[in-house]
Short mmCIF file of C-alpha atoms and ligand atoms in Angstrom, two decimals:
data_model
loop_
_atom_site.label_atom_id
_atom_site.label_comp_id
_atom_site.label_asym_id
_atom_site.label_seq_id
_atom_site.Cartn_x
_atom_site.Cartn_y
_atom_site.Cartn_z
CA MET T 227 158.14 -21.00 93.64
CA ILE T 228 160.84 -18.89 95.17
CA ASN T 229 159.31 -15.97 93.37
CA GLU T 230 155.89 -16.92 94.81
CA ILE T 231 157.38 -17.12 98.33
CA ASN T 232 159.16 -13.85 97.79
CA GLY T 233 155.88 -12.46 96.50
CA GLN T 234 154.08 -13.81 99.58
CA ILE T 235 156.74 -12.37 101.92
CA ASN T 236 156.56 -9.05 100.08
CA ASN T 237 152.77 -9.08 100.37
CA ASP T 238 153.00 -9.90 104.09
CA LEU T 239 155.51 -7.13 104.54
CA LYS T 240 153.27 -4.72 102.62
CA ASN T 241 150.20 -5.79 104.65
CA ASN T 242 152.16 -5.40 107.88
CA LYS T 243 153.28 -1.93 106.80
CA ARG T 244 149.69 -1.05 105.88
CA LYS T 245 148.44 -2.39 109.24
CA LYS T 246 151.12 -0.43 111.07
CA CYS T 247 150.19 2.61 108.99
CA HIS T 248 146.47 2.23 109.83
CA ALA T 249 147.34 1.79 113.51
CA PHE T 250 149.50 4.91 113.33
CA PHE T 251 146.73 6.93 111.70
CA LEU T 252 144.18 5.65 114.21
CA THR T 253 146.45 6.57 117.12
CA CYS T 254 146.95 10.03 115.62
CA LEU T 255 143.22 10.47 115.06
CA ILE T 256 142.37 9.47 118.64
CA GLY T 257 145.15 11.75 119.84
CA ILE T 258 143.78 14.68 117.86
CA CYS T 259 140.23 14.01 119.09
CA ILE T 260 141.34 13.92 122.73
CA ALA T 261 143.43 17.04 122.16
CA ALA T 262 140.46 18.81 120.57
CA ILE T 263 138.24 17.90 123.52
CA THR T 264 140.68 18.97 126.18
CA GLY T 265 142.06 21.90 124.18
CA CYS T 266 144.99 22.33 126.53
CA SER T 267 146.99 19.38 125.21
CA ILE T 268 147.37 21.10 121.83
CA GLY T 269 148.08 24.46 123.37
CA TYR T 270 144.90 26.29 124.28
CA GLU T 271 141.96 26.55 126.64
CA ASP T 272 138.56 27.94 125.67
CA TYR T 273 137.31 30.18 128.46
CA SER T 274 134.12 32.24 128.89
CA ALA T 275 133.06 34.48 131.75
CA SER T 276 130.97 37.55 132.51
CA GLY T 277 130.66 39.99 135.37
CA THR T 278 130.00 43.65 136.09
CA ALA T 279 132.68 46.29 135.76
CA MET T 280 132.88 49.95 134.77
CA ASP T 281 129.14 50.36 135.33
CA THR T 282 128.37 47.80 132.67
CA ILE T 283 128.46 44.08 131.86
CA LEU T 284 131.86 42.71 131.02
CA THR T 285 132.10 39.46 129.05
CA ALA T 286 134.99 37.50 127.64
CA ASN T 287 135.00 34.52 125.28
CA ILE T 288 138.63 33.76 124.74
CA ARG T 289 140.97 31.03 123.51
CA VAL T 290 143.78 31.20 126.03
CA LYS T 291 147.31 29.97 125.28
CA GLY T 292 148.13 26.54 126.76
CA SER T 293 150.81 28.10 128.94
CA GLU T 294 148.17 30.36 130.57
CA ASN T 295 145.09 29.77 132.67
CA GLY T 296 141.67 31.12 131.58
CA GLN T 297 140.60 32.08 135.08
CA ASN T 298 143.83 34.03 135.60
CA VAL T 299 143.39 35.90 132.32
CA TRP T 300 139.81 36.79 133.27
CA ASN T 301 141.03 37.99 136.69
CA GLU T 302 143.60 40.12 134.93
CA LEU T 303 140.89 41.69 132.73
CA LEU T 304 138.70 42.36 135.77
CA GLY T 305 141.68 43.76 137.68
CA GLU T 306 142.47 46.08 134.78
CA SER T 307 138.91 47.44 134.67
CA THR T 308 138.93 48.02 138.44
CA ARG T 309 142.35 49.68 138.31
CA LEU T 310 141.27 52.00 135.49
CA GLU T 311 138.04 52.98 137.18
CA GLN T 312 139.16 53.23 140.80
CA SER T 313 142.59 54.73 140.40
CA GLY T 314 142.30 56.31 136.97
CA LEU T 315 139.21 57.46 135.21
CA SER T 316 136.13 57.80 137.39
CA ARG T 317 135.31 61.36 138.47
CA ARG T 318 133.02 59.87 141.10
CA VAL T 319 135.71 57.83 142.88
CA GLU T 320 137.76 60.01 145.22
CA SER T 321 140.88 57.88 144.93
CA SER T 322 141.11 58.23 141.11
CA GLU T 323 143.58 60.38 139.24
CA ILE T 324 140.77 62.22 137.43
CA ALA T 325 139.12 63.05 140.78
CA ALA T 326 142.47 64.37 142.03
CA ILE T 327 142.89 66.49 138.90
CA ASN T 328 139.36 67.85 139.37
CA ALA T 329 140.14 68.63 143.00
CA SER T 330 143.16 70.61 141.82
CA ALA T 331 141.03 72.91 139.61
CA GLY T 332 142.18 76.50 139.95
CA SER T 333 145.45 75.58 141.64
CA GLU T 334 148.54 77.39 140.37
CA ASP T 335 150.61 74.25 140.95
CA GLY T 336 148.39 72.10 138.79
CA TYR T 337 148.54 68.34 139.24
CA PRO T 338 151.35 65.87 138.32
CA LEU T 339 150.17 63.39 135.71
CA SER T 340 151.01 59.72 135.42
CA ASP T 341 152.44 58.86 131.98
CA GLU T 342 149.41 56.75 131.23
CA MET T 343 146.92 59.53 132.03
CA GLU T 344 148.98 62.09 130.16
CA ASN T 345 148.74 59.93 127.01
CA TYR T 346 144.98 59.54 127.35
CA LEU T 347 144.45 63.24 128.00
CA GLU T 348 146.67 64.31 125.09
CA LEU T 349 144.65 62.08 122.77
CA CYS T 350 141.38 63.51 124.11
CA LEU T 351 142.62 67.06 123.56
CA GLU T 352 143.67 66.16 120.02
CA LEU T 353 140.14 64.88 119.40
CA SER T 354 138.68 68.11 120.82
CA GLU T 355 140.75 70.15 118.37
CA GLU T 356 139.84 67.90 115.45
CA THR T 357 136.14 68.21 116.30
CA ASP T 358 136.11 71.93 117.13
CA GLY T 359 135.09 71.05 120.65
CA ALA T 360 132.19 68.71 119.81
CA PHE T 361 134.14 66.11 121.77
CA ASP T 362 135.24 67.69 125.03
CA ILE T 363 136.07 65.88 128.29
CA SER T 364 135.90 69.20 130.16
CA ILE T 365 132.07 69.14 130.17
CA GLY T 366 131.96 67.42 133.59
CA ALA T 367 130.11 70.29 135.26
CA LEU T 368 127.46 70.13 132.53
CA ALA T 369 127.20 66.33 132.88
CA GLN T 370 126.79 66.73 136.65
CA LEU T 371 124.09 69.35 136.11
CA TRP T 372 122.01 67.19 133.73
CA ASN T 373 122.79 64.11 135.83
CA ILE T 374 121.25 61.83 133.21
CA ASP T 375 122.98 58.74 134.64
CA GLU T 376 120.88 59.01 137.77
CA ALA T 377 117.72 60.20 136.02
CA ALA T 378 117.91 57.17 133.70
CA GLU T 379 117.69 54.95 136.80
CA ASN T 380 115.16 57.10 138.60
CA PRO T 381 113.23 59.43 136.25
CA LYS T 382 111.44 61.14 139.15
CA ALA T 383 114.80 62.49 140.34
CA PHE T 384 115.26 64.45 137.09
CA VAL T 385 115.31 68.23 137.46
CA MET T 386 115.32 70.26 134.25
CA PRO T 387 118.34 72.60 134.39
CA THR T 388 117.66 76.31 133.90
CA ASP T 389 119.33 78.30 131.11
CA GLU T 390 121.38 80.16 133.73
CA GLN T 391 122.66 76.91 135.22
CA ILE T 392 123.57 75.65 131.75
CA LEU T 393 125.45 78.86 130.95
CA ALA T 394 127.29 78.69 134.28
CA ALA T 395 128.33 75.07 133.59
CA LEU T 396 129.49 76.01 130.09
CA ALA T 397 131.50 78.92 131.50
CA VAL T 398 133.73 76.50 133.43
CA SER T 399 134.03 74.08 130.49
CA GLY T 400 136.24 74.27 127.39
CA TYR T 401 139.16 72.06 126.41
CA GLU T 402 141.19 75.06 125.22
CA LYS T 403 141.47 76.19 128.85
CA ILE T 404 143.29 72.97 129.82
CA LYS T 405 147.07 73.25 129.94
CA ILE T 406 149.52 70.33 130.09
CA GLU T 407 153.13 71.32 130.69
CA ASP T 408 156.11 69.39 132.07
CA HIS T 409 153.85 66.42 132.88
CA ARG T 410 151.53 68.61 134.97
CA ILE T 411 147.96 69.52 134.16
CA TYR T 412 146.36 72.88 134.96
CA ILE T 413 142.60 73.26 134.81
CA PRO T 414 140.65 76.40 135.77
CA ASP T 415 138.53 76.80 138.87
CA GLY T 416 135.21 74.96 138.59
CA MET T 417 136.22 72.75 135.66
CA VAL T 418 135.36 69.06 135.97
CA LEU T 419 136.90 66.45 133.68
CA ASP T 420 134.66 63.56 132.65
CA MET T 421 136.13 60.50 130.89
CA GLY T 422 132.74 58.80 130.43
CA ALA T 423 133.02 58.98 126.63
CA VAL T 424 136.29 57.02 126.50
CA GLY T 425 136.44 54.78 129.60
CA LYS T 426 135.27 51.59 127.90
CA GLY T 427 137.47 52.20 124.89
CA ILE T 428 140.51 52.74 127.12
CA PHE T 429 139.69 49.51 128.93
CA LEU T 430 139.46 47.60 125.64
CA GLY T 431 142.85 48.99 124.63
CA GLU T 432 144.27 47.58 127.86
CA ALA T 433 142.37 44.32 127.33
CA TYR T 434 144.11 44.06 123.94
CA SER T 435 147.47 44.18 125.75
CA VAL T 436 146.35 41.46 128.16
CA LEU T 437 145.16 39.18 125.34
CA LYS T 438 148.30 39.80 123.31
CA GLU T 439 150.28 38.16 126.11
CA SER T 440 147.90 35.39 127.04
CA ALA T 441 145.42 34.52 124.30
CA ILE T 442 145.28 33.17 120.78
CA SER T 443 141.95 34.77 119.92
CA GLY T 444 138.72 35.97 121.49
CA VAL T 445 136.14 38.65 122.10
CA VAL T 446 135.90 41.00 125.09
CA ALA T 447 132.81 43.17 125.47
CA ALA T 448 132.24 46.05 127.89
CA GLY T 449 128.55 46.86 127.38
CA GLY T 450 128.19 47.75 123.70
CA SER T 451 131.93 48.32 123.19
CA ILE T 452 133.71 45.30 121.78
CA LEU T 453 137.24 44.09 121.14
CA THR T 454 137.77 41.24 118.70
CA TYR T 455 141.22 39.71 119.05
CA GLY T 456 143.08 37.53 116.58
CA TYR T 457 141.47 35.14 114.15
CA LYS T 458 138.56 32.94 115.03
CA ALA T 459 139.19 29.19 114.81
CA GLY T 460 138.12 27.83 111.42
CA GLY T 461 139.00 31.05 109.68
CA ASN T 462 135.56 32.63 110.07
CA ASP T 463 135.11 36.35 110.75
CA TRP T 464 133.86 37.54 114.12
CA LYS T 465 130.15 38.39 114.08
CA VAL T 466 129.20 41.57 115.94
CA GLY T 467 125.57 42.71 116.23
CA ILE T 468 124.77 46.44 116.22
CA VAL T 469 121.74 47.35 118.33
CA ASP T 470 118.73 48.92 116.62
CA PRO T 471 118.15 52.27 118.41
CA PHE T 472 114.42 52.01 117.63
CA ASP T 473 114.12 48.58 119.26
CA THR T 474 117.04 47.72 121.48
CA SER T 475 116.03 44.06 121.62
CA GLU T 476 116.85 43.84 117.89
CA VAL T 477 120.00 44.31 115.83
CA ILE T 478 120.12 46.67 112.87
CA ALA T 479 123.20 45.03 111.35
CA VAL T 480 125.50 42.09 111.95
CA LEU T 481 129.08 42.98 111.13
CA SER T 482 131.71 40.48 109.99
CA VAL T 483 134.94 41.67 111.53
CA GLU T 484 138.19 40.15 110.32
CA GLY T 485 140.95 39.88 112.91
CA SER T 486 141.51 42.34 115.74
CA GLY T 487 139.23 45.37 115.95
CA TYR T 488 137.49 47.81 118.27
CA ILE T 489 133.75 48.29 117.75
CA SER T 490 132.13 51.17 119.66
CA THR T 491 128.60 52.53 119.73
CA SER T 492 127.02 55.72 121.07
CA GLY T 493 123.28 56.19 121.14
CA ASP T 494 120.51 58.28 122.65
CA TYR T 495 118.87 55.07 123.88
CA GLU T 496 121.72 54.10 126.20
CA ARG T 497 121.05 56.52 129.05
CA TYR T 498 118.12 58.95 128.90
CA VAL T 499 115.07 60.30 130.65
CA GLU T 500 111.70 61.26 129.14
CA TYR T 501 110.44 64.60 130.45
CA ASN T 502 107.31 66.37 129.16
CA GLY T 503 107.41 64.14 126.09
CA VAL T 504 111.03 64.97 125.23
CA ARG T 505 113.94 62.54 125.45
CA TYR T 506 116.95 64.02 127.27
CA HIS T 507 119.96 61.78 126.79
CA HIS T 508 123.55 61.63 128.05
CA ILE T 509 125.53 62.88 125.02
CA LEU T 510 125.85 66.62 125.43
CA ASP T 511 126.59 69.29 122.85
CA PRO T 512 129.31 71.52 124.37
CA HIS T 513 128.22 74.36 122.06
CA THR T 514 124.59 74.50 123.26
CA GLY T 515 124.80 72.86 126.68
CA TYR T 516 121.88 70.59 125.74
CA PRO T 517 121.77 66.93 124.72
CA ALA T 518 123.06 66.75 121.15
CA ASP T 519 120.35 66.94 118.51
CA THR T 520 121.80 66.42 115.06
CA GLY T 521 119.36 63.98 113.51
CA ILE T 522 121.23 60.89 114.74
CA ARG T 523 120.00 58.13 117.05
CA GLY T 524 123.01 55.83 117.02
CA VAL T 525 126.61 55.78 115.77
CA SER T 526 128.94 52.79 115.54
CA ALA T 527 132.60 52.82 114.54
CA VAL T 528 135.08 50.06 113.76
CA LEU T 529 138.83 50.63 114.02
CA THR T 530 141.54 48.07 113.61
CA ALA T 531 143.22 46.90 116.82
CA GLU T 532 146.32 45.44 115.20
CA ASN T 533 149.24 47.10 117.04
CA GLU T 534 147.14 50.15 117.77
CA LEU T 535 146.40 50.33 121.49
CA GLN T 536 145.18 53.91 121.28
CA ASN T 537 142.46 52.91 118.82
CA GLY T 538 140.38 51.62 121.73
CA LEU T 539 140.11 55.15 123.07
CA LEU T 540 139.75 56.62 119.57
CA SER T 541 136.87 54.40 118.46
CA ASP T 542 134.98 55.25 121.66
CA ALA T 543 135.70 58.98 121.33
CA ILE T 544 134.79 59.03 117.63
CA THR T 545 131.27 57.67 118.14
CA THR T 546 130.55 60.27 120.83
CA ALA T 547 132.03 62.99 118.62
CA VAL T 548 130.08 61.97 115.49
CA PHE T 549 126.88 61.92 117.51
CA VAL T 550 127.49 65.57 118.46
CA MET T 551 128.91 66.76 115.11
CA GLY T 552 126.22 65.27 112.90
CA GLU T 553 126.56 63.15 109.78
CA GLU T 554 128.49 65.36 107.38
CA LYS T 555 131.33 66.43 109.66
CA GLY T 556 131.20 63.07 111.43
CA ILE T 557 131.97 61.22 108.20
CA GLU T 558 134.98 63.47 107.58
CA LEU T 559 136.27 62.82 111.11
CA ALA T 560 135.90 59.06 110.80
CA GLU T 561 137.74 59.09 107.45
CA LYS T 562 140.59 61.04 109.00
CA TYR T 563 141.10 58.36 111.65
CA GLY T 564 140.49 55.41 109.31
CA ALA T 565 137.33 54.40 111.15
CA GLU T 566 134.46 52.64 109.41
CA LEU T 567 131.15 54.26 110.32
CA LEU T 568 127.50 53.32 110.70
CA ILE T 569 124.93 56.01 111.48
CA VAL T 570 121.26 55.41 112.26
CA ARG T 571 119.35 58.59 111.50
CA ASP T 572 116.23 59.93 113.25
CA ASP T 573 114.04 58.72 110.38
CA GLY T 574 115.38 55.16 110.68
CA SER T 575 117.52 55.30 107.54
CA VAL T 576 121.12 54.13 107.81
CA TYR T 577 124.43 55.49 106.49
CA MET T 578 127.38 53.11 106.15
CA SER T 579 130.90 53.87 104.95
CA ASP T 580 132.10 51.60 102.14
CA GLY T 581 134.18 49.43 104.49
CA MET T 582 131.25 49.16 106.92
CA GLN T 583 128.96 48.17 104.07
CA LYS T 584 131.31 45.30 103.21
CA MET T 585 131.34 44.17 106.84
CA ALA T 586 127.53 44.25 106.98
CA ASP T 587 126.92 42.27 103.74
P1 LIG I 817 129.43 57.54 125.01
O1 LIG I 817 128.30 56.70 125.51
O2 LIG I 817 130.70 56.81 124.80
O3 LIG I 817 129.05 58.31 123.78
O4 LIG I 817 129.79 58.58 126.14
C1 LIG I 817 128.81 59.40 126.76
C2 LIG I 817 129.38 59.94 128.03
O5 LIG I 817 130.47 60.83 127.72
C3 LIG I 817 128.41 60.77 128.85
O6 LIG I 817 127.75 59.97 129.80
C4 LIG I 817 129.29 61.81 129.49
O7 LIG I 817 129.90 61.29 130.64
C5 LIG I 817 130.37 62.04 128.45
N1 LIG I 817 130.04 63.08 127.44
C6 LIG I 817 128.81 63.58 127.11
N2 LIG I 817 128.91 64.46 126.11
C7 LIG I 817 130.23 64.54 125.78
C8 LIG I 817 130.97 65.28 124.81
N3 LIG I 817 130.38 66.14 123.97
N4 LIG I 817 132.31 65.10 124.76
C9 LIG I 817 132.94 64.22 125.62
N5 LIG I 817 132.30 63.52 126.54
C10 LIG I 817 130.96 63.65 126.63
MG1 LIG I 818 132.23 57.08 123.44
#
C-alpha cells in the first residue's frame, strides 16, 4: 500500500515534471517564434532598400545586427557612395579629388593626394602594368571624345571622332606618364584621369567595411556589381544572376557564391550607341583608341571579399581589363589575381574558369 502510495506520488511528481517540461518547451517555442518574427529580439533586423547612386541603382538586402538600425546602415551606404562620387572619384564633379588632379595637369607642383586616393591610384597603376596598358585610367580625354555615356542616352548627339582627334586624345593618355612621389601626383598637360572602370568596385569595398561593423550578412548591388557579405541564413549560398549580353532581360548563368565576395561585370551592352550599323560601346582600347573589339561581349569576375577590401576595386578593374585584353591574356590576368572568370564570346559561347564552373552548376 505504502509502495502504491509512493508509486502514486512518484507518478504525480513525474507527471508534474513532464507538465512543467512541456510548459517550458511551449514557452521557449513561443519565444523563438516571436523572436523570429521580430528579428531584433534575437539580435538582428532584416532590412531592404534601393535608391540611385553613382549613376546607377543601388540596392541592399541586409541582416543588420540587433545593436544597429537598418535605416542608419542604409544611410551610411548612401553617404559613402555620395562621398566617393562627389569628393573622390567623379571627373565630372568639380569638387572631387580626381577633378582637382585633372585640373592640375601639367603643373610642376603636382597635386597632394589623400591616403585613400593614393591607394586606389597605386592599385590602378599596378593593374596598368600587369595588363600592358589595356587597363588605363589615363584615357579620360579619349572617353570624353567618344562621349558614349551621353550618346547612349541620346544617340542623335553622337559624333564619330576623326582619326586625328583619336590620335590627339591618345597622345595625352598613358599611365606610364603618371608620377606619384611623396604623396603627390604629377600628370602631364592635357591628361584626364577617369575612374569609371573602378568606381562601383571601390564603393563595394567601402560597403564591405560598413557591413563588417553593422551587419551579420547581406547583399549590396551597385548596378551589375555585387557584394555578398557573410553567410546567408539557413546555410544556403548566395544566388547571383549574370546578365545575358544577347538578351539583357535574361540571365546566362546563376552563380552560387559562398560567403563574402565581389562579383563584377563589364559588357558592350551596358553603354553603347549604334551608328551606321556598328555598335560603339564604352570600353576603350588604349592601344587603338577605339572601343575594344576582342571577340568578347561580356566578362564577369568573382573575387573573395574576406578581409580583402581592395578586391572590390580589383574585381571591377579585372573585368574591364579582360574585355580589352581578350580571352587568352585575360584568363592569365584573372588567374594571377585569384579571380574566377566568365566570358561570353561574340558567337554566344561561354568560357568559365574551373571555380566559376563550380559556382554555376
Ligand atoms: P566598366 O563598365 O567597369 O568596364 O568600366 C567602363 C568605364 O571605364 C568607361 O565608361 C570609361 O569611363 C572607363 N574606361 C573605358 N575604357 C577603359 C580602359 N581601357 N581602362 C580603364 N578605364 C576604361
Ligand atoms: Mg570595371
